[in-house]
């Protein structure tokens, strides 16, 4: 039996009330990023990838490593491009340590992962071109290499979707969608605080996901003997714990945190909110590729025109 959230106003009221009582303790991570690894692929997003990686490395006082996942006839061209980018950056006034390096592996994704491990990268910046209208998003692939990185990387990933003229603008708005049955938000929140530009804000969009609740109800079954209200209350308290933790961190750091809530059965309202203005979308990335949460995160990445930051957990 599925969970009936009832009247929309009652659902919103119950969801919002959970943000102020009965919270589950959430710990926001303190990520350390000493090396930023940017991987080129020869697409129009390369310039955006490099610009954003340079900006992050400068603000984080990190070393920048430029590479490319290479295979086949484009290998020489990409290697030349990587070396040229490094030459241009080092001849300018970037004020950061920059170098070119290449990993070993049978596929581009394996090469990137091997190099990330060798260099102890704290962030991987890669492109995943936006190729279709988000109204029709589904199970499409972000590309073979990107799907492999999402499935296997233990390092946070920043996916560049459409080319961006001014990447700095995106880092002034860190957008965090939160749905029930979401764990790993502490890692995503930690990265959001870490990467937020000075004077920027973090925007939390908490969604009471009817589909996720119904899936949870089906998994628990009759043996669990929890009423729909009990299940919803437990999930709400988890979301409330994230909000509470972020508000405490915001008060300590002076960062502006904004919270909004909604009830929805699809991800389209989340994508509509994402596209209101340039942003970085911060998501917790589960390791289990078969989970409903992984597919929801994957669909959000597919639908976003703006960069997507993944925090593996």
PDB file of C-alpha atoms in Angstrom:
ATOM      1  CA  UNK A   1       0.000   0.000   0.000  1.00  0.00           C
ATOM      2  CA  UNK A   2       1.441   3.396  -0.985  1.00  0.00           C
ATOM      3  CA  UNK A   3       1.675   6.370   1.324  1.00  0.00           C
ATOM      4  CA  UNK A   4      -1.024   9.010   0.848  1.00  0.00           C
ATOM      5  CA  UNK A   5       0.361  12.435   1.724  1.00  0.00           C
ATOM      6  CA  UNK A   6      -3.131  13.877   1.580  1.00  0.00           C
ATOM      7  CA  UNK A   7      -3.826  17.530   1.031  1.00  0.00           C
ATOM      8  CA  UNK A   8      -0.874  19.517  -0.328  1.00  0.00           C
ATOM      9  CA  UNK A   9      -1.085  22.220   2.330  1.00  0.00           C
ATOM     10  CA  UNK A  10      -1.168  19.655   5.133  1.00  0.00           C
ATOM     11  CA  UNK A  11       1.814  17.869   3.616  1.00  0.00           C
ATOM     12  CA  UNK A  12       3.806  21.068   3.388  1.00  0.00           C
ATOM     13  CA  UNK A  13       2.874  21.997   6.924  1.00  0.00           C
ATOM     14  CA  UNK A  14       3.962  18.605   8.258  1.00  0.00           C
ATOM     15  CA  UNK A  15       7.169  18.706   6.274  1.00  0.00           C
ATOM     16  CA  UNK A  16       8.074  22.207   7.423  1.00  0.00           C
ATOM     17  CA  UNK A  17       7.299  21.363  11.044  1.00  0.00           C
ATOM     18  CA  UNK A  18       9.818  18.535  10.861  1.00  0.00           C
ATOM     19  CA  UNK A  19      12.517  21.080  10.141  1.00  0.00           C
ATOM     20  CA  UNK A  20      12.229  22.419  13.670  1.00  0.00           C
ATOM     21  CA  UNK A  21      11.659  19.335  15.833  1.00  0.00           C
ATOM     22  CA  UNK A  22      12.756  15.743  16.295  1.00  0.00           C
ATOM     23  CA  UNK A  23      15.808  16.150  14.090  1.00  0.00           C
ATOM     24  CA  UNK A  24      18.271  13.388  13.267  1.00  0.00           C
ATOM     25  CA  UNK A  25      21.840  14.509  13.983  1.00  0.00           C
ATOM     26  CA  UNK A  26      23.738  15.188  10.750  1.00  0.00           C
ATOM     27  CA  UNK A  27      27.470  15.849  10.602  1.00  0.00           C
ATOM     28  CA  UNK A  28      28.721  18.212   7.921  1.00  0.00           C
ATOM     29  CA  UNK A  29      32.059  17.018   6.571  1.00  0.00           C
ATOM     30  CA  UNK A  30      35.255  19.078   6.469  1.00  0.00           C
ATOM     31  CA  UNK A  31      36.636  18.150   3.020  1.00  0.00           C
ATOM     32  CA  UNK A  32      40.304  18.660   2.284  1.00  0.00           C
ATOM     33  CA  UNK A  33      41.145  19.587  -1.303  1.00  0.00           C
ATOM     34  CA  UNK A  34      44.870  19.971  -1.897  1.00  0.00           C
ATOM     35  CA  UNK A  35      44.818  18.829  -5.535  1.00  0.00           C
ATOM     36  CA  UNK A  36      42.270  19.675  -8.249  1.00  0.00           C
ATOM     37  CA  UNK A  37      42.386  17.348 -11.263  1.00  0.00           C
ATOM     38  CA  UNK A  38      40.803  18.649 -14.487  1.00  0.00           C
ATOM     39  CA  UNK A  39      40.339  16.202 -17.371  1.00  0.00           C
ATOM     40  CA  UNK A  40      39.982  17.545 -20.922  1.00  0.00           C
ATOM     41  CA  UNK A  41      38.133  15.719 -23.698  1.00  0.00           C
ATOM     42  CA  UNK A  42      38.422  18.073 -26.680  1.00  0.00           C
ATOM     43  CA  UNK A  43      34.835  19.400 -26.462  1.00  0.00           C
ATOM     44  CA  UNK A  44      33.671  23.008 -26.200  1.00  0.00           C
ATOM     45  CA  UNK A  45      33.396  22.529 -22.430  1.00  0.00           C
ATOM     46  CA  UNK A  46      37.187  22.283 -22.050  1.00  0.00           C
ATOM     47  CA  UNK A  47      37.604  26.044 -21.668  1.00  0.00           C
ATOM     48  CA  UNK A  48      34.916  26.163 -18.984  1.00  0.00           C
ATOM     49  CA  UNK A  49      36.446  23.160 -17.186  1.00  0.00           C
ATOM     50  CA  UNK A  50      39.863  24.806 -17.100  1.00  0.00           C
ATOM     51  CA  UNK A  51      38.548  28.211 -16.002  1.00  0.00           C
ATOM     52  CA  UNK A  52      36.515  26.718 -13.151  1.00  0.00           C
ATOM     53  CA  UNK A  53      39.356  24.408 -12.073  1.00  0.00           C
ATOM     54  CA  UNK A  54      41.813  27.322 -12.009  1.00  0.00           C
ATOM     55  CA  UNK A  55      39.402  29.442  -9.967  1.00  0.00           C
ATOM     56  CA  UNK A  56      38.829  26.646  -7.449  1.00  0.00           C
ATOM     57  CA  UNK A  57      42.526  25.817  -7.147  1.00  0.00           C
ATOM     58  CA  UNK A  58      43.294  29.476  -6.504  1.00  0.00           C
ATOM     59  CA  UNK A  59      40.600  29.890  -3.840  1.00  0.00           C
ATOM     60  CA  UNK A  60      41.446  26.578  -2.158  1.00  0.00           C
ATOM     61  CA  UNK A  61      45.232  27.107  -2.407  1.00  0.00           C
ATOM     62  CA  UNK A  62      45.391  23.762  -4.190  1.00  0.00           C
ATOM     63  CA  UNK A  63      47.682  22.342  -6.860  1.00  0.00           C
ATOM     64  CA  UNK A  64      46.129  21.994 -10.325  1.00  0.00           C
ATOM     65  CA  UNK A  65      46.790  18.899 -12.426  1.00  0.00           C
ATOM     66  CA  UNK A  66      45.632  18.949 -16.070  1.00  0.00           C
ATOM     67  CA  UNK A  67      45.059  15.653 -17.869  1.00  0.00           C
ATOM     68  CA  UNK A  68      42.919  13.918 -20.498  1.00  0.00           C
ATOM     69  CA  UNK A  69      41.335  10.512 -20.713  1.00  0.00           C
ATOM     70  CA  UNK A  70      42.814   9.287 -23.991  1.00  0.00           C
ATOM     71  CA  UNK A  71      42.146   6.381 -26.300  1.00  0.00           C
ATOM     72  CA  UNK A  72      42.527   5.834 -30.043  1.00  0.00           C
ATOM     73  CA  UNK A  73      43.206   8.385 -32.744  1.00  0.00           C
ATOM     74  CA  UNK A  74      42.588  11.456 -30.562  1.00  0.00           C
ATOM     75  CA  UNK A  75      45.330  10.547 -28.084  1.00  0.00           C
ATOM     76  CA  UNK A  76      48.102  12.662 -29.642  1.00  0.00           C
ATOM     77  CA  UNK A  77      45.765  15.608 -30.181  1.00  0.00           C
ATOM     78  CA  UNK A  78      44.550  15.580 -26.573  1.00  0.00           C
ATOM     79  CA  UNK A  79      48.059  15.203 -25.172  1.00  0.00           C
ATOM     80  CA  UNK A  80      49.151  18.223 -27.214  1.00  0.00           C
ATOM     81  CA  UNK A  81      46.116  20.177 -26.015  1.00  0.00           C
ATOM     82  CA  UNK A  82      46.834  19.392 -22.361  1.00  0.00           C
ATOM     83  CA  UNK A  83      50.458  20.504 -22.653  1.00  0.00           C
ATOM     84  CA  UNK A  84      49.416  23.687 -24.467  1.00  0.00           C
ATOM     85  CA  UNK A  85      46.867  24.556 -21.775  1.00  0.00           C
ATOM     86  CA  UNK A  86      49.461  24.080 -19.036  1.00  0.00           C
ATOM     87  CA  UNK A  87      51.969  26.203 -20.954  1.00  0.00           C
ATOM     88  CA  UNK A  88      49.469  29.045 -21.320  1.00  0.00           C
ATOM     89  CA  UNK A  89      48.439  28.890 -17.661  1.00  0.00           C
ATOM     90  CA  UNK A  90      51.979  28.807 -16.303  1.00  0.00           C
ATOM     91  CA  UNK A  91      53.003  31.756 -18.472  1.00  0.00           C
ATOM     92  CA  UNK A  92      50.197  33.873 -17.019  1.00  0.00           C
ATOM     93  CA  UNK A  93      49.463  35.156 -13.527  1.00  0.00           C
ATOM     94  CA  UNK A  94      47.512  32.225 -12.156  1.00  0.00           C
ATOM     95  CA  UNK A  95      49.466  32.199  -8.858  1.00  0.00           C
ATOM     96  CA  UNK A  96      48.958  28.444  -8.442  1.00  0.00           C
ATOM     97  CA  UNK A  97      51.076  25.364  -9.044  1.00  0.00           C
ATOM     98  CA  UNK A  98      50.065  23.793 -12.380  1.00  0.00           C
ATOM     99  CA  UNK A  99      51.310  20.678 -14.122  1.00  0.00           C
ATOM    100  CA  UNK A 100      50.333  18.143 -16.785  1.00  0.00           C
ATOM    101  CA  UNK A 101      50.096  14.439 -15.992  1.00  0.00           C
ATOM    102  CA  UNK A 102      48.598  11.331 -17.571  1.00  0.00           C
ATOM    103  CA  UNK A 103      47.245   8.159 -16.000  1.00  0.00           C
ATOM    104  CA  UNK A 104      47.479   4.568 -17.170  1.00  0.00           C
ATOM    105  CA  UNK A 105      44.425   2.450 -17.885  1.00  0.00           C
ATOM    106  CA  UNK A 106      42.432   0.605 -20.514  1.00  0.00           C
ATOM    107  CA  UNK A 107      39.756   3.301 -20.787  1.00  0.00           C
ATOM    108  CA  UNK A 108      39.645   7.105 -20.372  1.00  0.00           C
ATOM    109  CA  UNK A 109      37.743   6.768 -17.092  1.00  0.00           C
ATOM    110  CA  UNK A 110      40.276   4.268 -15.706  1.00  0.00           C
ATOM    111  CA  UNK A 111      43.099   6.630 -16.647  1.00  0.00           C
ATOM    112  CA  UNK A 112      41.437   9.516 -14.819  1.00  0.00           C
ATOM    113  CA  UNK A 113      40.729   7.411 -11.723  1.00  0.00           C
ATOM    114  CA  UNK A 114      44.277   6.039 -11.637  1.00  0.00           C
ATOM    115  CA  UNK A 115      45.748   9.530 -11.878  1.00  0.00           C
ATOM    116  CA  UNK A 116      43.369  10.866  -9.221  1.00  0.00           C
ATOM    117  CA  UNK A 117      44.580   8.151  -6.844  1.00  0.00           C
ATOM    118  CA  UNK A 118      48.238   8.767  -7.689  1.00  0.00           C
ATOM    119  CA  UNK A 119      47.973  12.542  -7.231  1.00  0.00           C
ATOM    120  CA  UNK A 120      45.639  12.241  -4.210  1.00  0.00           C
ATOM    121  CA  UNK A 121      43.146  14.542  -5.871  1.00  0.00           C
ATOM    122  CA  UNK A 122      40.403  16.045  -3.730  1.00  0.00           C
ATOM    123  CA  UNK A 123      38.258  16.979  -6.737  1.00  0.00           C
ATOM    124  CA  UNK A 124      37.915  15.826 -10.356  1.00  0.00           C
ATOM    125  CA  UNK A 125      36.555  18.336 -12.898  1.00  0.00           C
ATOM    126  CA  UNK A 126      35.207  16.788 -16.126  1.00  0.00           C
ATOM    127  CA  UNK A 127      32.757  17.712 -18.879  1.00  0.00           C
ATOM    128  CA  UNK A 128      29.438  16.007 -19.581  1.00  0.00           C
ATOM    129  CA  UNK A 129      27.807  17.954 -22.441  1.00  0.00           C
ATOM    130  CA  UNK A 130      24.139  18.803 -22.136  1.00  0.00           C
ATOM    131  CA  UNK A 131      22.515  17.372 -25.271  1.00  0.00           C
ATOM    132  CA  UNK A 132      18.732  17.387 -24.891  1.00  0.00           C
ATOM    133  CA  UNK A 133      15.692  19.088 -23.383  1.00  0.00           C
ATOM    134  CA  UNK A 134      15.221  18.106 -19.744  1.00  0.00           C
ATOM    135  CA  UNK A 135      11.445  17.569 -20.105  1.00  0.00           C
ATOM    136  CA  UNK A 136      12.289  14.190 -21.641  1.00  0.00           C
ATOM    137  CA  UNK A 137      14.989  13.049 -19.236  1.00  0.00           C
ATOM    138  CA  UNK A 138      15.097   9.396 -18.282  1.00  0.00           C
ATOM    139  CA  UNK A 139      17.705   6.639 -18.209  1.00  0.00           C
ATOM    140  CA  UNK A 140      19.981   8.140 -20.860  1.00  0.00           C
ATOM    141  CA  UNK A 141      23.720   7.908 -20.307  1.00  0.00           C
ATOM    142  CA  UNK A 142      25.881  10.900 -19.440  1.00  0.00           C
ATOM    143  CA  UNK A 143      28.526   9.093 -21.599  1.00  0.00           C
ATOM    144  CA  UNK A 144      30.438   5.894 -20.940  1.00  0.00           C
ATOM    145  CA  UNK A 145      33.410   7.537 -19.163  1.00  0.00           C
ATOM    146  CA  UNK A 146      31.185   9.725 -16.977  1.00  0.00           C
ATOM    147  CA  UNK A 147      28.925   6.833 -15.989  1.00  0.00           C
ATOM    148  CA  UNK A 148      32.034   4.871 -14.996  1.00  0.00           C
ATOM    149  CA  UNK A 149      33.342   7.789 -12.919  1.00  0.00           C
ATOM    150  CA  UNK A 150      29.995   8.155 -11.152  1.00  0.00           C
ATOM    151  CA  UNK A 151      29.919   4.448 -10.355  1.00  0.00           C
ATOM    152  CA  UNK A 152      33.513   4.037  -9.177  1.00  0.00           C
ATOM    153  CA  UNK A 153      35.025   7.336  -8.044  1.00  0.00           C
ATOM    154  CA  UNK A 154      35.585   7.876  -4.332  1.00  0.00           C
ATOM    155  CA  UNK A 155      36.699  11.433  -5.156  1.00  0.00           C
ATOM    156  CA  UNK A 156      34.155  14.276  -5.494  1.00  0.00           C
ATOM    157  CA  UNK A 157      33.263  15.041  -9.116  1.00  0.00           C
ATOM    158  CA  UNK A 158      32.326  18.347 -10.722  1.00  0.00           C
ATOM    159  CA  UNK A 159      30.523  17.824 -14.044  1.00  0.00           C
ATOM    160  CA  UNK A 160      30.469  20.743 -16.468  1.00  0.00           C
ATOM    161  CA  UNK A 161      27.309  20.671 -18.581  1.00  0.00           C
ATOM    162  CA  UNK A 162      26.857  23.648 -20.930  1.00  0.00           C
ATOM    163  CA  UNK A 163      29.746  26.052 -21.636  1.00  0.00           C
ATOM    164  CA  UNK A 164      29.639  28.976 -19.192  1.00  0.00           C
ATOM    165  CA  UNK A 165      30.954  32.467 -19.900  1.00  0.00           C
ATOM    166  CA  UNK A 166      31.462  33.362 -16.239  1.00  0.00           C
ATOM    167  CA  UNK A 167      31.946  30.366 -13.968  1.00  0.00           C
ATOM    168  CA  UNK A 168      32.342  32.609 -10.910  1.00  0.00           C
ATOM    169  CA  UNK A 169      28.625  33.408 -11.034  1.00  0.00           C
ATOM    170  CA  UNK A 170      27.719  29.735 -10.556  1.00  0.00           C
ATOM    171  CA  UNK A 171      29.743  29.495  -7.338  1.00  0.00           C
ATOM    172  CA  UNK A 172      27.721  32.332  -5.812  1.00  0.00           C
ATOM    173  CA  UNK A 173      24.691  30.029  -5.657  1.00  0.00           C
ATOM    174  CA  UNK A 174      25.168  26.472  -4.352  1.00  0.00           C
ATOM    175  CA  UNK A 175      21.879  24.634  -4.864  1.00  0.00           C
ATOM    176  CA  UNK A 176      21.190  21.525  -2.759  1.00  0.00           C
ATOM    177  CA  UNK A 177      18.087  19.459  -3.566  1.00  0.00           C
ATOM    178  CA  UNK A 178      17.065  17.319  -0.584  1.00  0.00           C
ATOM    179  CA  UNK A 179      14.613  14.441  -0.782  1.00  0.00           C
ATOM    180  CA  UNK A 180      13.490  11.838   1.713  1.00  0.00           C
ATOM    181  CA  UNK A 181      15.601   8.703   1.975  1.00  0.00           C
ATOM    182  CA  UNK A 182      18.704  10.786   1.259  1.00  0.00           C
ATOM    183  CA  UNK A 183      21.899  10.051   3.148  1.00  0.00           C
ATOM    184  CA  UNK A 184      25.314  11.490   2.420  1.00  0.00           C
ATOM    185  CA  UNK A 185      24.014  15.060   2.547  1.00  0.00           C
ATOM    186  CA  UNK A 186      26.657  15.905   5.150  1.00  0.00           C
ATOM    187  CA  UNK A 187      29.354  15.300   2.520  1.00  0.00           C
ATOM    188  CA  UNK A 188      27.508  17.343  -0.105  1.00  0.00           C
ATOM    189  CA  UNK A 189      26.941  20.186   2.356  1.00  0.00           C
ATOM    190  CA  UNK A 190      30.605  20.211   3.347  1.00  0.00           C
ATOM    191  CA  UNK A 191      31.630  20.643  -0.292  1.00  0.00           C
ATOM    192  CA  UNK A 192      29.010  23.371  -0.773  1.00  0.00           C
ATOM    193  CA  UNK A 193      30.489  25.429   2.070  1.00  0.00           C
ATOM    194  CA  UNK A 194      34.006  24.720   0.796  1.00  0.00           C
ATOM    195  CA  UNK A 195      33.377  25.849  -2.783  1.00  0.00           C
ATOM    196  CA  UNK A 196      30.957  28.735  -2.194  1.00  0.00           C
ATOM    197  CA  UNK A 197      32.244  32.058  -3.514  1.00  0.00           C
ATOM    198  CA  UNK A 198      32.608  34.961  -1.075  1.00  0.00           C
ATOM    199  CA  UNK A 199      29.273  36.709  -0.645  1.00  0.00           C
ATOM    200  CA  UNK A 200      27.358  33.776  -2.143  1.00  0.00           C
ATOM    201  CA  UNK A 201      24.536  31.738  -0.637  1.00  0.00           C
ATOM    202  CA  UNK A 202      23.497  28.101  -0.233  1.00  0.00           C
ATOM    203  CA  UNK A 203      19.968  27.285  -1.340  1.00  0.00           C
ATOM    204  CA  UNK A 204      18.251  24.211   0.097  1.00  0.00           C
ATOM    205  CA  UNK A 205      15.245  22.902  -1.776  1.00  0.00           C
ATOM    206  CA  UNK A 206      13.676  20.202   0.396  1.00  0.00           C
ATOM    207  CA  UNK A 207      11.292  17.968  -1.537  1.00  0.00           C
ATOM    208  CA  UNK A 208       8.884  15.516   0.070  1.00  0.00           C
ATOM    209  CA  UNK A 209       9.203  12.954  -2.715  1.00  0.00           C
ATOM    210  CA  UNK A 210       5.980  10.933  -2.881  1.00  0.00           C
ATOM    211  CA  UNK A 211       7.542   8.300  -5.129  1.00  0.00           C
ATOM    212  CA  UNK A 212      10.462   7.729  -2.739  1.00  0.00           C
ATOM    213  CA  UNK A 213       8.087   7.337   0.184  1.00  0.00           C
ATOM    214  CA  UNK A 214       6.033   4.770  -1.696  1.00  0.00           C
ATOM    215  CA  UNK A 215       9.178   2.840  -2.650  1.00  0.00           C
ATOM    216  CA  UNK A 216      10.274   2.794   0.990  1.00  0.00           C
ATOM    217  CA  UNK A 217       6.869   1.596   2.094  1.00  0.00           C
ATOM    218  CA  UNK A 218       7.022  -1.281  -0.401  1.00  0.00           C
ATOM    219  CA  UNK A 219      10.479  -2.330   0.812  1.00  0.00           C
ATOM    220  CA  UNK A 220       9.554  -2.233   4.504  1.00  0.00           C
ATOM    221  CA  UNK A 221       6.431  -4.335   3.966  1.00  0.00           C
ATOM    222  CA  UNK A 222       3.845  -5.344   6.536  1.00  0.00           C
ATOM    223  CA  UNK A 223       6.439  -6.797   8.915  1.00  0.00           C
ATOM    224  CA  UNK A 224       7.765  -3.330   9.716  1.00  0.00           C
ATOM    225  CA  UNK A 225       4.341  -2.316  11.085  1.00  0.00           C
ATOM    226  CA  UNK A 226       4.999   1.369  10.693  1.00  0.00           C
ATOM    227  CA  UNK A 227       2.146   3.616   9.734  1.00  0.00           C
ATOM    228  CA  UNK A 228       2.571   5.999   6.807  1.00  0.00           C
ATOM    229  CA  UNK A 229       2.660   8.872   9.280  1.00  0.00           C
ATOM    230  CA  UNK A 230       5.527   7.238  11.208  1.00  0.00           C
ATOM    231  CA  UNK A 231       7.529   6.626   8.051  1.00  0.00           C
ATOM    232  CA  UNK A 232       7.015  10.155   6.804  1.00  0.00           C
ATOM    233  CA  UNK A 233       7.924  11.572  10.222  1.00  0.00           C
ATOM    234  CA  UNK A 234      11.193   9.615  10.259  1.00  0.00           C
ATOM    235  CA  UNK A 235      12.173  10.879   6.841  1.00  0.00           C
ATOM    236  CA  UNK A 236      11.199  14.445   7.684  1.00  0.00           C
ATOM    237  CA  UNK A 237      13.359  14.386  10.797  1.00  0.00           C
ATOM    238  CA  UNK A 238      16.362  13.359   8.699  1.00  0.00           C
ATOM    239  CA  UNK A 239      15.838  16.313   6.367  1.00  0.00           C
ATOM    240  CA  UNK A 240      15.316  18.543   9.396  1.00  0.00           C
ATOM    241  CA  UNK A 241      18.657  17.379  10.773  1.00  0.00           C
ATOM    242  CA  UNK A 242      20.417  18.516   7.604  1.00  0.00           C
ATOM    243  CA  UNK A 243      18.757  21.920   7.750  1.00  0.00           C
ATOM    244  CA  UNK A 244      19.678  22.324  11.416  1.00  0.00           C
ATOM    245  CA  UNK A 245      23.327  21.386  10.786  1.00  0.00           C
ATOM    246  CA  UNK A 246      23.590  23.784   7.865  1.00  0.00           C
ATOM    247  CA  UNK A 247      22.024  26.620   9.812  1.00  0.00           C
ATOM    248  CA  UNK A 248      24.506  26.114  12.653  1.00  0.00           C
ATOM    249  CA  UNK A 249      27.435  26.122  10.201  1.00  0.00           C
ATOM    250  CA  UNK A 250      26.000  29.187   8.466  1.00  0.00           C
ATOM    251  CA  UNK A 251      25.731  31.070  11.756  1.00  0.00           C
ATOM    252  CA  UNK A 252      29.371  30.279  12.510  1.00  0.00           C
ATOM    253  CA  UNK A 253      30.729  31.186   9.070  1.00  0.00           C
ATOM    254  CA  UNK A 254      28.407  34.032   8.114  1.00  0.00           C
ATOM    255  CA  UNK A 255      27.137  32.211   5.020  1.00  0.00           C
ATOM    256  CA  UNK A 256      23.582  32.939   3.884  1.00  0.00           C
ATOM    257  CA  UNK A 257      21.480  29.737   3.818  1.00  0.00           C
ATOM    258  CA  UNK A 258      18.000  29.807   2.286  1.00  0.00           C
ATOM    259  CA  UNK A 259      15.440  27.019   2.706  1.00  0.00           C
ATOM    260  CA  UNK A 260      12.331  26.187   0.694  1.00  0.00           C
ATOM    261  CA  UNK A 261      10.107  23.089   0.675  1.00  0.00           C
ATOM    262  CA  UNK A 262       7.751  21.404  -1.770  1.00  0.00           C
ATOM    263  CA  UNK A 263       5.867  18.166  -2.365  1.00  0.00           C
ATOM    264  CA  UNK A 264       6.369  16.502  -5.749  1.00  0.00           C
ATOM    265  CA  UNK A 265       6.166  13.171  -7.562  1.00  0.00           C
ATOM    266  CA  UNK A 266       8.744  14.051 -10.237  1.00  0.00           C
ATOM    267  CA  UNK A 267      12.064  15.859 -10.435  1.00  0.00           C
ATOM    268  CA  UNK A 268      10.836  18.528 -12.853  1.00  0.00           C
ATOM    269  CA  UNK A 269      10.075  21.110 -10.094  1.00  0.00           C
ATOM    270  CA  UNK A 270      13.649  20.662  -8.859  1.00  0.00           C
ATOM    271  CA  UNK A 271      15.045  21.205 -12.363  1.00  0.00           C
ATOM    272  CA  UNK A 272      12.842  24.261 -12.824  1.00  0.00           C
ATOM    273  CA  UNK A 273      14.273  25.722  -9.610  1.00  0.00           C
ATOM    274  CA  UNK A 274      17.838  24.880 -10.661  1.00  0.00           C
ATOM    275  CA  UNK A 275      17.445  26.788 -13.924  1.00  0.00           C
ATOM    276  CA  UNK A 276      16.128  29.982 -12.334  1.00  0.00           C
ATOM    277  CA  UNK A 277      19.685  31.355 -12.252  1.00  0.00           C
ATOM    278  CA  UNK A 278      23.298  30.100 -12.660  1.00  0.00           C
ATOM    279  CA  UNK A 279      24.376  27.758  -9.877  1.00  0.00           C
ATOM    280  CA  UNK A 280      26.343  24.695  -8.849  1.00  0.00           C
ATOM    281  CA  UNK A 281      24.067  21.766  -8.016  1.00  0.00           C
ATOM    282  CA  UNK A 282      25.462  19.834  -5.015  1.00  0.00           C
ATOM    283  CA  UNK A 283      24.342  16.196  -4.724  1.00  0.00           C
ATOM    284  CA  UNK A 284      25.179  13.236  -2.491  1.00  0.00           C
ATOM    285  CA  UNK A 285      26.239  10.318  -4.730  1.00  0.00           C
ATOM    286  CA  UNK A 286      25.447   6.781  -3.481  1.00  0.00           C
ATOM    287  CA  UNK A 287      27.766   3.922  -4.446  1.00  0.00           C
ATOM    288  CA  UNK A 288      24.873   1.542  -5.126  1.00  0.00           C
ATOM    289  CA  UNK A 289      24.019   2.024  -8.804  1.00  0.00           C
ATOM    290  CA  UNK A 290      20.873  -0.084  -8.425  1.00  0.00           C
ATOM    291  CA  UNK A 291      19.328   2.150  -5.760  1.00  0.00           C
ATOM    292  CA  UNK A 292      16.456   4.504  -6.444  1.00  0.00           C
ATOM    293  CA  UNK A 293      18.509   7.339  -4.974  1.00  0.00           C
ATOM    294  CA  UNK A 294      21.313   6.798  -7.509  1.00  0.00           C
ATOM    295  CA  UNK A 295      18.845   6.988 -10.387  1.00  0.00           C
ATOM    296  CA  UNK A 296      17.246  10.165  -9.021  1.00  0.00           C
ATOM    297  CA  UNK A 297      20.672  11.781  -8.679  1.00  0.00           C
ATOM    298  CA  UNK A 298      21.610  10.590 -12.174  1.00  0.00           C
ATOM    299  CA  UNK A 299      18.398  12.067 -13.613  1.00  0.00           C
ATOM    300  CA  UNK A 300      19.037  15.417 -11.923  1.00  0.00           C
ATOM    301  CA  UNK A 301      22.511  15.502 -13.462  1.00  0.00           C
ATOM    302  CA  UNK A 302      21.042  14.654 -16.864  1.00  0.00           C
ATOM    303  CA  UNK A 303      18.503  17.448 -16.580  1.00  0.00           C
ATOM    304  CA  UNK A 304      20.792  20.202 -15.280  1.00  0.00           C
ATOM    305  CA  UNK A 305      22.302  22.710 -17.668  1.00  0.00           C
ATOM    306  CA  UNK A 306      24.517  24.027 -14.869  1.00  0.00           C
ATOM    307  CA  UNK A 307      27.536  22.278 -13.298  1.00  0.00           C
ATOM    308  CA  UNK A 308      26.789  19.383 -10.950  1.00  0.00           C
ATOM    309  CA  UNK A 309      28.942  18.596  -7.903  1.00  0.00           C
ATOM    310  CA  UNK A 310      28.837  14.996  -6.654  1.00  0.00           C
ATOM    311  CA  UNK A 311      29.894  13.989  -3.139  1.00  0.00           C
ATOM    312  CA  UNK A 312      30.395  10.176  -3.035  1.00  0.00           C
ATOM    313  CA  UNK A 313      29.473   8.431   0.201  1.00  0.00           C
TER     314      UNK A 313
END
